[in-house]
Coordinates of C-alpha atoms in Angstrom, one line a residue:
M1383 CA 0.3 -16.7 -3.3
N1384 CA -1.8 -14.8 -0.9
K1385 CA -4.5 -12.9 -2.7
V1386 CA -6.9 -10.3 -1.5
M1387 CA -10.5 -10.4 -2.5
T1388 CA -11.8 -7.5 -4.6
R1389 CA -14.5 -5.2 -3.4
T1390 CA -18.1 -6.3 -4.0
R1391 CA -20.5 -4.2 -6.1
R1392 CA -22.8 -1.9 -4.1
H1393 CA -26.4 -1.4 -5.2
P1394 CA -27.9 2.0 -4.7
G1395 CA -30.2 2.3 -1.7
T1396 CA -28.8 -0.8 0.1
R1397 CA -26.2 -1.0 2.9
P1398 CA -23.5 -3.6 3.1
P1399 CA -24.0 -6.0 6.0
V1400 CA -20.5 -5.4 7.4
R1401 CA -17.6 -3.3 6.5
H1402 CA -14.6 -5.3 5.2
D1403 CA -11.1 -3.9 4.9
T1404 CA -9.8 -5.4 1.7
R1405 CA -6.3 -4.0 2.2
R1406 CA -5.5 -6.5 4.9
P1407 CA -3.8 -9.5 3.1
G1408 CA -3.4 -12.9 4.7
G1409 CA -6.6 -12.8 6.9
T1410 CA -5.4 -10.1 9.3
P1411 CA -8.2 -9.0 11.5
T1412 CA -10.0 -5.8 10.4
R1413 CA -9.6 -2.6 12.3
T1414 CA -12.7 -1.6 14.2
A1415 CA -13.7 1.9 15.1
P1416 CA -14.0 2.6 18.9
D1417 CA -17.5 2.9 20.3
R1418 CA -18.8 6.5 20.0
G1419 CA -20.3 6.4 23.5
R1420 CA -19.1 8.3 26.5
L1421 CA -15.4 7.9 27.3
S1422 CA -14.4 6.8 30.8
T1423 CA -11.0 6.4 32.3
A1424 CA -9.9 2.9 33.2
P1425 CA -7.9 2.3 36.4
G1426 CA -4.8 2.0 34.2
G1427 CA -5.4 5.6 32.9
A1428 CA -6.4 4.6 29.4
A1429 CA -9.7 5.9 28.0
T1430 CA -12.2 3.3 27.1
A1431 CA -15.7 3.5 25.6
G1432 CA -17.6 1.1 28.0
R1433 CA -15.8 -2.0 26.6
A1434 CA -12.3 -3.1 26.0
L1435 CA -10.8 -1.7 22.8
L1436 CA -9.1 -4.3 20.5
A1437 CA -5.4 -3.9 20.1
L1438 CA -4.8 -3.1 16.4
P1439 CA -2.0 -5.0 14.7
P1440 CA 0.7 -2.9 13.1
P1441 CA 0.3 -2.2 9.4
R1442 CA 2.0 -4.7 7.1
P1443 CA 5.0 -3.4 5.1
T1444 CA 3.0 -4.0 1.9
D1445 CA 0.3 -1.5 3.1
R1446 CA 2.8 1.1 4.1
F1447 CA 4.9 0.9 1.0
A1448 CA 1.9 0.9 -1.3
D1449 CA 0.7 4.1 0.3
L1450 CA 4.2 5.7 0.1
L1451 CA 4.8 4.7 -3.5
L1452 CA 1.3 6.0 -4.5
A1453 CA 2.0 9.3 -2.8
V1454 CA 5.2 9.7 -4.8
L1455 CA 3.8 8.6 -8.1
S1456 CA 0.7 10.8 -7.8
G1457 CA 2.8 13.9 -7.0
Q1458 CA 1.6 14.2 -3.3
R1459 CA 5.2 13.6 -2.0
P1460 CA 8.6 14.4 -3.5
V1461 CA 10.7 11.5 -4.8
H1462 CA 13.5 12.2 -2.4
S1463 CA 11.2 11.2 0.5
M1464 CA 11.8 7.6 -0.6
L1465 CA 15.6 7.7 -0.5
R1466 CA 15.9 5.9 2.9
H1467 CA 13.1 3.4 1.9
T1468 CA 14.7 2.2 -1.4
V1469 CA 17.8 0.3 -2.3
G1470 CA 19.8 0.0 -5.6
R1471 CA 18.1 0.7 -8.8
A1472 CA 14.6 1.0 -7.3
Y1473 CA 15.1 4.7 -6.5
D1474 CA 16.2 5.4 -10.1
E1475 CA 13.1 3.5 -11.4
L1476 CA 10.8 5.5 -9.0
A1477 CA 12.3 8.8 -10.0
W1478 CA 11.9 7.9 -13.7
L1479 CA 8.3 6.9 -13.2
A1480 CA 7.4 9.9 -11.0
E1481 CA 8.9 12.3 -13.6
R1482 CA 6.2 11.1 -16.1
G1483 CA 3.4 11.5 -13.5
P1484 CA 1.5 8.3 -14.4
L1485 CA -0.9 8.5 -11.4
R1486 CA -1.6 12.2 -11.2
A1487 CA -5.2 13.0 -10.3
T1488 CA -7.4 13.3 -13.4
R1489 CA -10.7 15.1 -13.4
G1490 CA -10.5 15.8 -9.7
T1491 CA -10.3 12.1 -8.7
R1492 CA -7.4 11.3 -6.4
P1493 CA -5.9 7.8 -6.8
V1494 CA -6.3 5.4 -4.0
V1495 CA -5.0 1.9 -3.2
R1496 CA -7.9 -0.5 -3.6
D1497 CA -6.4 -3.9 -3.1
I1498 CA -3.1 -5.3 -2.1
G1499 CA -1.8 -8.9 -2.6
Y1500 CA 1.6 -10.4 -2.1
F1501 CA 3.8 -13.4 -2.4
E1502 CA 6.8 -14.4 -0.3
P1503 CA 9.4 -16.1 -2.6
R1504 CA 11.7 -16.6 0.4
P1505 CA 11.9 -15.4 4.0
G1506 CA 12.8 -11.7 4.1
A1507 CA 11.5 -10.9 0.6
I1508 CA 8.0 -9.9 -0.5
E1509 CA 6.8 -9.4 -4.0
A1510 CA 3.6 -7.3 -3.9
F1511 CA 1.0 -5.8 -6.2
A1512 CA -1.5 -3.1 -5.6
R1513 CA -4.6 -2.1 -7.6
I1514 CA -4.8 1.7 -7.9
G1515 CA -8.1 3.2 -8.6
A1516 CA -8.9 6.8 -9.7
G1517 CA -12.5 7.1 -10.6
D1518 CA -13.3 4.6 -13.3
Q1519 CA -9.7 3.9 -14.1
L1520 CA -7.8 1.0 -12.6
R1521 CA -4.0 0.7 -12.7
A1522 CA -1.6 -1.9 -11.4
M1523 CA 1.6 -1.3 -9.4
A1524 CA 4.1 -4.0 -8.5
F1525 CA 7.0 -3.7 -6.1
R1526 CA 9.5 -5.9 -4.2
L1527 CA 10.5 -5.5 -0.6
E1528 CA 13.5 -7.0 1.1
Y1529 CA 14.2 -7.2 4.8
G1530 CA 17.7 -5.7 5.6
H1531 CA 20.3 -6.4 8.2
D1532 CA 19.2 -3.3 10.0
S1533 CA 15.7 -4.8 10.6
R1534 CA 14.0 -2.5 8.1
W1535 CA 12.0 -3.2 4.9
R1536 CA 13.3 -1.6 1.8
C1537 CA 11.9 -1.4 -1.7
T1538 CA 14.2 -3.0 -4.3
A1539 CA 12.0 -2.7 -7.5
V1540 CA 9.0 -0.7 -8.7
E1541 CA 6.9 -1.2 -11.8
L1542 CA 3.8 0.2 -13.3
G1543 CA 1.9 -0.9 -16.3
G1544 CA 3.3 0.9 -19.4
P1545 CA 6.7 1.8 -20.6
R1546 CA 9.7 0.7 -18.5
M1547 CA 12.9 2.6 -17.7
P1548 CA 15.5 2.0 -20.3
G1549 CA 18.2 -0.5 -19.2
T1550 CA 21.8 0.2 -18.5
D1551 CA 24.9 -1.7 -19.6
Q1552 CA 25.1 -3.4 -16.1
D1553 CA 21.7 -5.1 -16.5

């Protein structure tokens, strides 16, 4: 299982030595901000800042889906925006969870994804978890992604800590 390290405690008045992106599971290089110096145009037409910019890797599907699911469960996006990103019973689970508003902002604190970890039980399937923080509160969200024949990742299950959706006769 690939785990992501949790954030370190910050002490008032001190600066961290470097900025770590804890949302990049599996040792993916961290994203770096471009140099804030004067921009010049390279012969190829691309703007550079006095040095070559590193090519950023595309976001992992776990990062993307954690953000999408959080937006739905916190009320920032409608549930139907996940229709093309879910398969089977996952949409029903998501709609049931979103109806209860478990991650709505409390006391003006908007929930954010703090850490993401994942496990690949087989090629083409990822079981992931995300730690969701809102102020002093910390919640857990788990979801499963499967790679389809159309070369797209789709969510097949969603769970949050707390009550689960009642089962049907088919389960």
